[in-house]
Amino acid sequence: MTGTLSVIGLGPGDPRYLTEAASDALQGADAVYGYRAYLDRVPIFQHQVHYPSDNREESLRAAAAIRHAVRGANVAIVSGGDPGVFAMAAAVCEAIDTGPEEWRTLDIEFVPGITAMLAVAARIGAPLGHDFCALSLSDNLKPWDLIERRLDAAAGAGFVIALYNPVSRARPWQFGRAVERLRRHLPPTTPLVFGRAVGRPDEKINITTLDAADTAPADMATLVIVGSRETRVVARPGRQALVYTPRAVAEVSA
Ligand code: SAH
């Protein structure tokens, strides 16, 4: 007997950004697994059991949810934003890739969610209007020198960069080092956007520049968008500025 596993994205925090598909999958679940802070956002439906766990326990959580589903239950596992972006979907695939053969017969669905970079971008205009990439600054799962090489390549090639996981208590210096690295490639006036807890009551948006980036507060709930040479800030009287990256690039930037 095997049940089903739904890997669900909750969006950035505003309940209106939870998709109908995600909501249906949550309601149909007998058990819901997830990081404690994400599970707190999900209502407990009748007969449902929630299994909260800590942030760093992704592999254990994935294996526990899969085992539970293989025993015949409809199990949901949740991530903030989109589950495929630095989150549980890859942890579930890794577990199935390396786990017992019978896990491969499990019925699995992945339900997308609005990822943080899209939620932050939508607050200020269109910073991702031209080519962009996303990078996690966490060196828990990859070495720091690889992160520096990717920053060099991305900034050097003219991509706008969405930086996930800029800072945590265990990683206090990485963001400062990343900013130093970006300064080798980009002018001091390059726009940066700090979007904190977007879609939640304590949301904060801060538009700054690369030369002032060290002084802008960033934490675990912050996503940073680093502009390219083309990214522009449009001041508006009495209103928040628009930040956008034009759709066209006239010539190859130096
Ligand atoms: N799966 C998530 C990302 C998980 S990594 C997603 O698709 O959004 C965690 C990082 O995501 C945080 O360190 C932060 O950089 C970013 N993040 C998640 N939710 C956010 C929010 N509401 N506002 C701003 N950044 C957020």
PDB file of C-alpha atoms and ligand atoms in Angstrom:
ATOM      1  CA  MET A   1       0.000   0.000   0.000  1.00  0.00           C
ATOM      2  CA  THR A   2       1.343   3.455  -0.796  1.00  0.00           C
ATOM      3  CA  GLY A   3      -0.192   6.883  -0.344  1.00  0.00           C
ATOM      4  CA  THR A   4       0.793  10.178  -1.920  1.00  0.00           C
ATOM      5  CA  LEU A   5       3.322  12.892  -1.262  1.00  0.00           C
ATOM      6  CA  SER A   6       2.622  16.554  -2.149  1.00  0.00           C
ATOM      7  CA  VAL A   7       5.575  18.921  -2.025  1.00  0.00           C
ATOM      8  CA  ILE A   8       3.910  22.291  -1.582  1.00  0.00           C
ATOM      9  CA  GLY A   9       5.037  25.926  -1.904  1.00  0.00           C
ATOM     10  CA  LEU A  10       3.323  28.302   0.531  1.00  0.00           C
ATOM     11  CA  GLY A  11       4.430  31.539  -1.155  1.00  0.00           C
ATOM     12  CA  PRO A  12       6.197  34.358   0.678  1.00  0.00           C
ATOM     13  CA  GLY A  13       3.762  34.737   3.585  1.00  0.00           C
ATOM     14  CA  ASP A  14       0.668  36.638   2.471  1.00  0.00           C
ATOM     15  CA  PRO A  15      -2.171  34.058   2.538  1.00  0.00           C
ATOM     16  CA  ARG A  16      -3.542  35.602  -0.686  1.00  0.00           C
ATOM     17  CA  TYR A  17      -0.362  34.403  -2.412  1.00  0.00           C
ATOM     18  CA  LEU A  18      -1.101  30.774  -1.527  1.00  0.00           C
ATOM     19  CA  THR A  19      -2.345  29.194  -4.759  1.00  0.00           C
ATOM     20  CA  GLU A  20      -5.623  27.336  -4.921  1.00  0.00           C
ATOM     21  CA  ALA A  21      -3.744  24.183  -5.900  1.00  0.00           C
ATOM     22  CA  ALA A  22      -1.550  24.497  -2.783  1.00  0.00           C
ATOM     23  CA  SER A  23      -4.579  25.085  -0.593  1.00  0.00           C
ATOM     24  CA  ASP A  24      -6.378  22.017  -2.031  1.00  0.00           C
ATOM     25  CA  ALA A  25      -3.297  19.828  -1.537  1.00  0.00           C
ATOM     26  CA  LEU A  26      -2.985  20.996   2.085  1.00  0.00           C
ATOM     27  CA  GLN A  27      -6.620  20.287   2.848  1.00  0.00           C
ATOM     28  CA  GLY A  28      -6.364  16.785   1.399  1.00  0.00           C
ATOM     29  CA  ALA A  29      -3.362  15.813   3.522  1.00  0.00           C
ATOM     30  CA  ASP A  30      -3.511  13.477   6.540  1.00  0.00           C
ATOM     31  CA  ALA A  31      -0.101  14.672   7.720  1.00  0.00           C
ATOM     32  CA  VAL A  32       1.914  17.839   7.084  1.00  0.00           C
ATOM     33  CA  TYR A  33       5.702  18.035   7.504  1.00  0.00           C
ATOM     34  CA  GLY A  34       7.768  21.222   7.463  1.00  0.00           C
ATOM     35  CA  TYR A  35      10.078  23.673   9.124  1.00  0.00           C
ATOM     36  CA  ARG A  36       8.378  24.908  12.294  1.00  0.00           C
ATOM     37  CA  ALA A  37       8.102  28.554  11.122  1.00  0.00           C
ATOM     38  CA  TYR A  38       6.399  27.525   7.874  1.00  0.00           C
ATOM     39  CA  LEU A  39       4.010  25.085   9.539  1.00  0.00           C
ATOM     40  CA  ASP A  40       2.871  27.881  11.856  1.00  0.00           C
ATOM     41  CA  ARG A  41       1.377  29.570   8.775  1.00  0.00           C
ATOM     42  CA  VAL A  42      -0.736  26.554   7.819  1.00  0.00           C
ATOM     43  CA  PRO A  43      -4.139  25.901   9.427  1.00  0.00           C
ATOM     44  CA  ILE A  44      -4.604  22.405  10.857  1.00  0.00           C
ATOM     45  CA  PHE A  45      -7.525  20.724   9.118  1.00  0.00           C
ATOM     46  CA  GLN A  46      -9.628  18.055  10.818  1.00  0.00           C
ATOM     47  CA  HIS A  47      -7.927  14.696  11.437  1.00  0.00           C
ATOM     48  CA  GLN A  48      -4.644  16.183  10.251  1.00  0.00           C
ATOM     49  CA  VAL A  49      -1.390  15.838  12.166  1.00  0.00           C
ATOM     50  CA  HIS A  50       1.444  18.350  11.831  1.00  0.00           C
ATOM     51  CA  TYR A  51       5.106  17.328  12.188  1.00  0.00           C
ATOM     52  CA  PRO A  52       7.276  20.423  12.703  1.00  0.00           C
ATOM     53  CA  SER A  53      11.069  20.141  12.550  1.00  0.00           C
ATOM     54  CA  ASP A  54      14.095  22.406  12.645  1.00  0.00           C
ATOM     55  CA  ASN A  55      15.502  24.396   9.768  1.00  0.00           C
ATOM     56  CA  ARG A  56      18.576  22.324   9.009  1.00  0.00           C
ATOM     57  CA  GLU A  57      16.866  18.920   9.133  1.00  0.00           C
ATOM     58  CA  GLU A  58      15.775  18.826   5.499  1.00  0.00           C
ATOM     59  CA  SER A  59      17.073  15.342   4.627  1.00  0.00           C
ATOM     60  CA  LEU A  60      15.606  13.748   7.754  1.00  0.00           C
ATOM     61  CA  ARG A  61      12.301  15.550   7.191  1.00  0.00           C
ATOM     62  CA  ALA A  62      12.144  14.405   3.548  1.00  0.00           C
ATOM     63  CA  ALA A  63      12.847  10.783   4.520  1.00  0.00           C
ATOM     64  CA  ALA A  64      10.274  10.850   7.340  1.00  0.00           C
ATOM     65  CA  ALA A  65       7.583  12.258   5.030  1.00  0.00           C
ATOM     66  CA  ILE A  66       8.352   9.714   2.303  1.00  0.00           C
ATOM     67  CA  ARG A  67       8.267   6.798   4.779  1.00  0.00           C
ATOM     68  CA  HIS A  68       4.933   8.024   6.094  1.00  0.00           C
ATOM     69  CA  ALA A  69       3.460   8.263   2.574  1.00  0.00           C
ATOM     70  CA  VAL A  70       4.811   4.830   1.590  1.00  0.00           C
ATOM     71  CA  ARG A  71       2.862   3.418   4.561  1.00  0.00           C
ATOM     72  CA  GLY A  72      -0.358   4.628   2.880  1.00  0.00           C
ATOM     73  CA  ALA A  73      -1.074   8.196   4.045  1.00  0.00           C
ATOM     74  CA  ASN A  74      -1.617  11.368   2.021  1.00  0.00           C
ATOM     75  CA  VAL A  75       1.369  13.394   3.185  1.00  0.00           C
ATOM     76  CA  ALA A  76       2.213  17.033   2.489  1.00  0.00           C
ATOM     77  CA  ILE A  77       5.624  18.604   2.942  1.00  0.00           C
ATOM     78  CA  VAL A  78       5.763  22.401   2.815  1.00  0.00           C
ATOM     79  CA  SER A  79       8.312  25.079   1.941  1.00  0.00           C
ATOM     80  CA  GLY A  80       8.074  28.867   2.031  1.00  0.00           C
ATOM     81  CA  GLY A  81       7.972  30.431  -1.435  1.00  0.00           C
ATOM     82  CA  ASP A  82       8.481  27.756  -4.074  1.00  0.00           C
ATOM     83  CA  PRO A  83       9.523  24.258  -2.962  1.00  0.00           C
ATOM     84  CA  GLY A  84      11.910  23.970  -5.911  1.00  0.00           C
ATOM     85  CA  VAL A  85      13.941  27.070  -5.007  1.00  0.00           C
ATOM     86  CA  PHE A  86      16.569  26.268  -2.331  1.00  0.00           C
ATOM     87  CA  ALA A  87      13.995  24.149  -0.545  1.00  0.00           C
ATOM     88  CA  MET A  88      12.323  20.783   0.070  1.00  0.00           C
ATOM     89  CA  ALA A  89      11.652  19.577  -3.500  1.00  0.00           C
ATOM     90  CA  ALA A  90      15.344  18.862  -4.144  1.00  0.00           C
ATOM     91  CA  ALA A  91      15.700  17.251  -0.697  1.00  0.00           C
ATOM     92  CA  VAL A  92      12.798  14.909  -1.539  1.00  0.00           C
ATOM     93  CA  CYS A  93      14.320  14.042  -4.949  1.00  0.00           C
ATOM     94  CA  GLU A  94      17.715  13.389  -3.318  1.00  0.00           C
ATOM     95  CA  ALA A  95      16.093  11.040  -0.788  1.00  0.00           C
ATOM     96  CA  ILE A  96      14.328   9.118  -3.555  1.00  0.00           C
ATOM     97  CA  ASP A  97      17.484   9.030  -5.686  1.00  0.00           C
ATOM     98  CA  THR A  98      19.509   7.438  -2.881  1.00  0.00           C
ATOM     99  CA  GLY A  99      16.773   5.660  -0.878  1.00  0.00           C
ATOM    100  CA  PRO A 100      15.169   2.206  -1.046  1.00  0.00           C
ATOM    101  CA  GLU A 101      13.833   1.021  -4.413  1.00  0.00           C
ATOM    102  CA  GLU A 102      10.184   0.994  -3.195  1.00  0.00           C
ATOM    103  CA  TRP A 103      10.298   4.810  -2.674  1.00  0.00           C
ATOM    104  CA  ARG A 104      10.437   5.179  -6.474  1.00  0.00           C
ATOM    105  CA  THR A 105       6.886   3.871  -6.831  1.00  0.00           C
ATOM    106  CA  LEU A 106       5.461   6.631  -4.637  1.00  0.00           C
ATOM    107  CA  ASP A 107       2.892   8.966  -6.176  1.00  0.00           C
ATOM    108  CA  ILE A 108       4.423  12.475  -5.851  1.00  0.00           C
ATOM    109  CA  GLU A 109       3.260  15.915  -6.941  1.00  0.00           C
ATOM    110  CA  PHE A 110       5.105  19.229  -6.716  1.00  0.00           C
ATOM    111  CA  VAL A 111       2.907  22.295  -6.207  1.00  0.00           C
ATOM    112  CA  PRO A 112       4.685  25.547  -7.126  1.00  0.00           C
ATOM    113  CA  GLY A 113       4.575  28.728  -5.068  1.00  0.00           C
ATOM    114  CA  ILE A 114       5.563  32.362  -5.526  1.00  0.00           C
ATOM    115  CA  THR A 115       9.252  32.510  -4.737  1.00  0.00           C
ATOM    116  CA  ALA A 116      10.755  35.364  -2.682  1.00  0.00           C
ATOM    117  CA  MET A 117      12.539  37.066  -5.597  1.00  0.00           C
ATOM    118  CA  LEU A 118       9.271  37.446  -7.514  1.00  0.00           C
ATOM    119  CA  ALA A 119       7.460  38.787  -4.452  1.00  0.00           C
ATOM    120  CA  VAL A 120      10.237  41.339  -3.774  1.00  0.00           C
ATOM    121  CA  ALA A 121      10.467  42.335  -7.451  1.00  0.00           C
ATOM    122  CA  ALA A 122       6.725  42.971  -7.586  1.00  0.00           C
ATOM    123  CA  ARG A 123       6.961  45.479  -4.721  1.00  0.00           C
ATOM    124  CA  ILE A 124       9.236  47.834  -6.642  1.00  0.00           C
ATOM    125  CA  GLY A 125       8.711  47.433 -10.370  1.00  0.00           C
ATOM    126  CA  ALA A 126      10.639  45.138 -12.688  1.00  0.00           C
ATOM    127  CA  PRO A 127      14.228  44.551 -11.535  1.00  0.00           C
ATOM    128  CA  LEU A 128      14.125  41.089 -13.161  1.00  0.00           C
ATOM    129  CA  GLY A 129      12.874  42.512 -16.481  1.00  0.00           C
ATOM    130  CA  HIS A 130      15.976  41.335 -18.351  1.00  0.00           C
ATOM    131  CA  ASP A 131      18.342  38.350 -17.817  1.00  0.00           C
ATOM    132  CA  PHE A 132      18.855  37.398 -14.179  1.00  0.00           C
ATOM    133  CA  CYS A 133      20.019  34.567 -11.969  1.00  0.00           C
ATOM    134  CA  ALA A 134      19.444  33.405  -8.413  1.00  0.00           C
ATOM    135  CA  LEU A 135      22.187  32.455  -5.979  1.00  0.00           C
ATOM    136  CA  SER A 136      22.087  31.253  -2.386  1.00  0.00           C
ATOM    137  CA  LEU A 137      24.798  32.829  -0.255  1.00  0.00           C
ATOM    138  CA  SER A 138      24.656  29.949   2.207  1.00  0.00           C
ATOM    139  CA  ASP A 139      27.899  28.020   2.388  1.00  0.00           C
ATOM    140  CA  ASN A 140      26.320  25.183   4.368  1.00  0.00           C
ATOM    141  CA  LEU A 141      26.001  23.011   1.269  1.00  0.00           C
ATOM    142  CA  LYS A 142      28.786  24.384  -0.968  1.00  0.00           C
ATOM    143  CA  PRO A 143      32.221  25.928  -0.383  1.00  0.00           C
ATOM    144  CA  TRP A 144      32.581  29.715  -0.070  1.00  0.00           C
ATOM    145  CA  ASP A 145      35.120  30.021  -2.884  1.00  0.00           C
ATOM    146  CA  LEU A 146      32.573  28.521  -5.316  1.00  0.00           C
ATOM    147  CA  ILE A 147      30.076  31.200  -4.242  1.00  0.00           C
ATOM    148  CA  GLU A 148      32.689  33.905  -4.943  1.00  0.00           C
ATOM    149  CA  ARG A 149      33.396  32.460  -8.394  1.00  0.00           C
ATOM    150  CA  ARG A 150      29.677  32.409  -9.204  1.00  0.00           C
ATOM    151  CA  LEU A 151      29.274  36.018  -8.032  1.00  0.00           C
ATOM    152  CA  ASP A 152      32.197  37.005 -10.281  1.00  0.00           C
ATOM    153  CA  ALA A 153      30.709  35.156 -13.257  1.00  0.00           C
ATOM    154  CA  ALA A 154      27.161  36.451 -12.760  1.00  0.00           C
ATOM    155  CA  ALA A 155      28.067  40.090 -12.132  1.00  0.00           C
ATOM    156  CA  GLY A 156      30.742  40.007 -14.851  1.00  0.00           C
ATOM    157  CA  ALA A 157      28.254  38.643 -17.390  1.00  0.00           C
ATOM    158  CA  GLY A 158      25.713  41.384 -16.670  1.00  0.00           C
ATOM    159  CA  PHE A 159      23.034  39.350 -14.889  1.00  0.00           C
ATOM    160  CA  VAL A 160      20.802  40.898 -12.255  1.00  0.00           C
ATOM    161  CA  ILE A 161      21.365  38.664  -9.199  1.00  0.00           C
ATOM    162  CA  ALA A 162      18.776  37.595  -6.629  1.00  0.00           C
ATOM    163  CA  LEU A 163      20.628  36.657  -3.440  1.00  0.00           C
ATOM    164  CA  TYR A 164      18.805  34.182  -1.226  1.00  0.00           C
ATOM    165  CA  ASN A 165      20.034  33.404   2.322  1.00  0.00           C
ATOM    166  CA  PRO A 166      22.256  36.520   2.544  1.00  0.00           C
ATOM    167  CA  VAL A 167      22.815  36.285   6.324  1.00  0.00           C
ATOM    168  CA  SER A 168      22.098  34.019   9.257  1.00  0.00           C
ATOM    169  CA  ARG A 169      23.306  33.825  12.858  1.00  0.00           C
ATOM    170  CA  ALA A 170      25.787  31.140  11.849  1.00  0.00           C
ATOM    171  CA  ARG A 171      26.914  33.088   8.749  1.00  0.00           C
ATOM    172  CA  PRO A 172      27.590  36.676   9.843  1.00  0.00           C
ATOM    173  CA  TRP A 173      30.393  37.694   7.406  1.00  0.00           C
ATOM    174  CA  GLN A 174      29.354  36.178   4.077  1.00  0.00           C
ATOM    175  CA  PHE A 175      27.152  39.033   2.870  1.00  0.00           C
ATOM    176  CA  GLY A 176      29.888  41.655   3.459  1.00  0.00           C
ATOM    177  CA  ARG A 177      32.350  39.542   1.508  1.00  0.00           C
ATOM    178  CA  ALA A 178      29.850  39.107  -1.324  1.00  0.00           C
ATOM    179  CA  VAL A 179      29.375  42.890  -1.521  1.00  0.00           C
ATOM    180  CA  GLU A 180      33.160  43.400  -1.705  1.00  0.00           C
ATOM    181  CA  ARG A 181      33.288  40.867  -4.506  1.00  0.00           C
ATOM    182  CA  LEU A 182      30.465  42.540  -6.464  1.00  0.00           C
ATOM    183  CA  ARG A 183      32.259  45.899  -6.219  1.00  0.00           C
ATOM    184  CA  ARG A 184      35.012  44.490  -8.440  1.00  0.00           C
ATOM    185  CA  HIS A 185      32.533  44.215 -11.296  1.00  0.00           C
ATOM    186  CA  LEU A 186      29.832  46.834 -10.791  1.00  0.00           C
ATOM    187  CA  PRO A 187      29.779  50.633 -10.337  1.00  0.00           C
ATOM    188  CA  PRO A 188      29.149  52.048  -6.811  1.00  0.00           C
ATOM    189  CA  THR A 189      25.808  53.443  -7.971  1.00  0.00           C
ATOM    190  CA  THR A 190      24.402  50.007  -8.931  1.00  0.00           C
ATOM    191  CA  PRO A 191      20.930  49.712  -7.367  1.00  0.00           C
ATOM    192  CA  LEU A 192      20.347  47.088  -4.665  1.00  0.00           C
ATOM    193  CA  VAL A 193      16.961  46.178  -3.214  1.00  0.00           C
ATOM    194  CA  PHE A 194      16.608  44.641   0.234  1.00  0.00           C
ATOM    195  CA  GLY A 195      13.204  42.999   0.636  1.00  0.00           C
ATOM    196  CA  ARG A 196      12.551  41.748   4.170  1.00  0.00           C
ATOM    197  CA  ALA A 197       9.640  39.479   5.192  1.00  0.00           C
ATOM    198  CA  VAL A 198       7.702  40.407   2.076  1.00  0.00           C
ATOM    199  CA  GLY A 199       4.011  39.566   2.391  1.00  0.00           C
ATOM    200  CA  ARG A 200       4.166  39.499   6.210  1.00  0.00           C
ATOM    201  CA  PRO A 201       3.173  42.210   8.700  1.00  0.00           C
ATOM    202  CA  ASP A 202       6.825  43.169   9.375  1.00  0.00           C
ATOM    203  CA  GLU A 203       7.663  43.650   5.679  1.00  0.00           C
ATOM    204  CA  LYS A 204      10.380  46.217   4.828  1.00  0.00           C
ATOM    205  CA  ILE A 205      11.654  47.327   1.437  1.00  0.00           C
ATOM    206  CA  ASN A 206      14.891  49.273   1.214  1.00  0.00           C
ATOM    207  CA  ILE A 207      16.322  50.592  -2.058  1.00  0.00           C
ATOM    208  CA  THR A 208      20.022  51.423  -1.846  1.00  0.00           C
ATOM    209  CA  THR A 209      23.235  51.307  -3.878  1.00  0.00           C
ATOM    210  CA  LEU A 210      26.262  49.023  -3.941  1.00  0.00           C
ATOM    211  CA  ASP A 211      28.492  51.567  -2.160  1.00  0.00           C
ATOM    212  CA  ALA A 212      26.025  51.767   0.766  1.00  0.00           C
ATOM    213  CA  ALA A 213      25.084  48.078   0.808  1.00  0.00           C
ATOM    214  CA  ASP A 214      27.086  47.232   3.961  1.00  0.00           C
ATOM    215  CA  THR A 215      24.992  49.531   6.083  1.00  0.00           C
ATOM    216  CA  ALA A 216      21.598  48.193   4.967  1.00  0.00           C
ATOM    217  CA  PRO A 217      20.211  45.679   7.461  1.00  0.00           C
ATOM    218  CA  ALA A 218      19.860  42.126   6.149  1.00  0.00           C
ATOM    219  CA  ASP A 219      18.811  39.001   8.016  1.00  0.00           C
ATOM    220  CA  MET A 220      17.493  35.498   7.389  1.00  0.00           C
ATOM    221  CA  ALA A 221      14.171  36.857   6.138  1.00  0.00           C
ATOM    222  CA  THR A 222      15.775  39.210   3.599  1.00  0.00           C
ATOM    223  CA  LEU A 223      16.215  38.720  -0.122  1.00  0.00           C
ATOM    224  CA  VAL A 224      18.640  41.059  -1.900  1.00  0.00           C
ATOM    225  CA  ILE A 225      18.341  41.934  -5.582  1.00  0.00           C
ATOM    226  CA  VAL A 226      21.585  43.257  -7.046  1.00  0.00           C
ATOM    227  CA  GLY A 227      21.036  45.281 -10.201  1.00  0.00           C
ATOM    228  CA  SER A 228      23.090  45.104 -13.387  1.00  0.00           C
ATOM    229  CA  ARG A 229      24.687  48.061 -15.170  1.00  0.00           C
ATOM    230  CA  GLU A 230      21.365  48.602 -16.934  1.00  0.00           C
ATOM    231  CA  THR A 231      19.108  48.587 -13.851  1.00  0.00           C
ATOM    232  CA  ARG A 232      17.490  51.974 -13.226  1.00  0.00           C
ATOM    233  CA  VAL A 233      15.755  53.737 -10.331  1.00  0.00           C
ATOM    234  CA  VAL A 234      12.901  56.083 -11.247  1.00  0.00           C
ATOM    235  CA  ALA A 235      12.190  58.611  -8.493  1.00  0.00           C
ATOM    236  CA  ARG A 236       8.494  59.513  -8.059  1.00  0.00           C
ATOM    237  CA  PRO A 237       7.166  62.390  -5.977  1.00  0.00           C
ATOM    238  CA  GLY A 238       5.454  61.136  -2.817  1.00  0.00           C
ATOM    239  CA  ARG A 239       5.721  57.527  -3.920  1.00  0.00           C
ATOM    240  CA  GLN A 240       8.212  54.732  -3.693  1.00  0.00           C
ATOM    241  CA  ALA A 241      10.754  54.732  -6.498  1.00  0.00           C
ATOM    242  CA  LEU A 242      10.453  52.210  -9.312  1.00  0.00           C
ATOM    243  CA  VAL A 243      13.412  49.899  -9.872  1.00  0.00           C
ATOM    244  CA  TYR A 244      13.571  48.223 -13.249  1.00  0.00           C
ATOM    245  CA  THR A 245      15.878  46.576 -15.730  1.00  0.00           C
ATOM    246  CA  PRO A 246      15.020  47.529 -19.316  1.00  0.00           C
ATOM    247  CA  ARG A 247      14.058  44.700 -21.665  1.00  0.00           C
ATOM    248  CA  ALA A 248      16.757  45.555 -24.200  1.00  0.00           C
ATOM    249  CA  VAL A 249      20.535  45.939 -23.929  1.00  0.00           C
ATOM    250  CA  ALA A 250      21.955  48.116 -26.693  1.00  0.00           C
ATOM    251  CA  GLU A 251      25.545  46.874 -26.636  1.00  0.00           C
ATOM    252  CA  VAL A 252      27.789  44.526 -24.703  1.00  0.00           C
ATOM    253  CA  SER A 253      28.702  46.303 -21.450  1.00  0.00           C
ATOM    254  CA  ALA A 254      32.352  46.411 -20.498  1.00  0.00           C
TER     255      ALA A 254
HETATM  256  N1  SAH B   1      11.888  28.367  -1.086  1.00  0.00           N
HETATM  257  C1  SAH B   1      12.035  29.755  -0.691  1.00  0.00           C
HETATM  258  C2  SAH B   1      13.478  30.120  -0.419  1.00  0.00           C
HETATM  259  C3  SAH B   1      14.108  29.396   0.749  1.00  0.00           C
HETATM  260  S1  SAH B   1      15.720  29.980   1.129  1.00  0.00           S
HETATM  261  C4  SAH B   1      11.420  30.647  -1.789  1.00  0.00           C
HETATM  262  O1  SAH B   1      11.143  30.149  -2.895  1.00  0.00           O
HETATM  263  O2  SAH B   1      11.232  31.846  -1.534  1.00  0.00           O
HETATM  264  C5  SAH B   1      15.327  31.175   2.397  1.00  0.00           C
HETATM  265  C6  SAH B   1      15.621  32.572   1.899  1.00  0.00           C
HETATM  266  O3  SAH B   1      14.548  32.994   1.044  1.00  0.00           O
HETATM  267  C7  SAH B   1      15.702  33.650   2.968  1.00  0.00           C
HETATM  268  O4  SAH B   1      16.989  33.713   3.568  1.00  0.00           O
HETATM  269  C8  SAH B   1      15.412  34.898   2.150  1.00  0.00           C
HETATM  270  O5  SAH B   1      16.554  35.264   1.397  1.00  0.00           O
HETATM  271  C9  SAH B   1      14.361  34.389   1.164  1.00  0.00           C
HETATM  272  N2  SAH B   1      12.962  34.633   1.603  1.00  0.00           N
HETATM  273  C10 SAH B   1      12.054  33.700   1.916  1.00  0.00           C
HETATM  274  N3  SAH B   1      10.858  34.283   2.219  1.00  0.00           N
HETATM  275  C11 SAH B   1      11.036  35.625   2.079  1.00  0.00           C
HETATM  276  C12 SAH B   1      10.174  36.757   2.234  1.00  0.00           C
HETATM  277  N4  SAH B   1       8.897  36.634   2.585  1.00  0.00           N
HETATM  278  N5  SAH B   1      10.705  37.995   2.006  1.00  0.00           N
HETATM  279  C13 SAH B   1      11.993  38.120   1.629  1.00  0.00           C
HETATM  280  N6  SAH B   1      12.842  37.080   1.456  1.00  0.00           N
HETATM  281  C14 SAH B   1      12.374  35.846   1.692  1.00  0.00           C
END
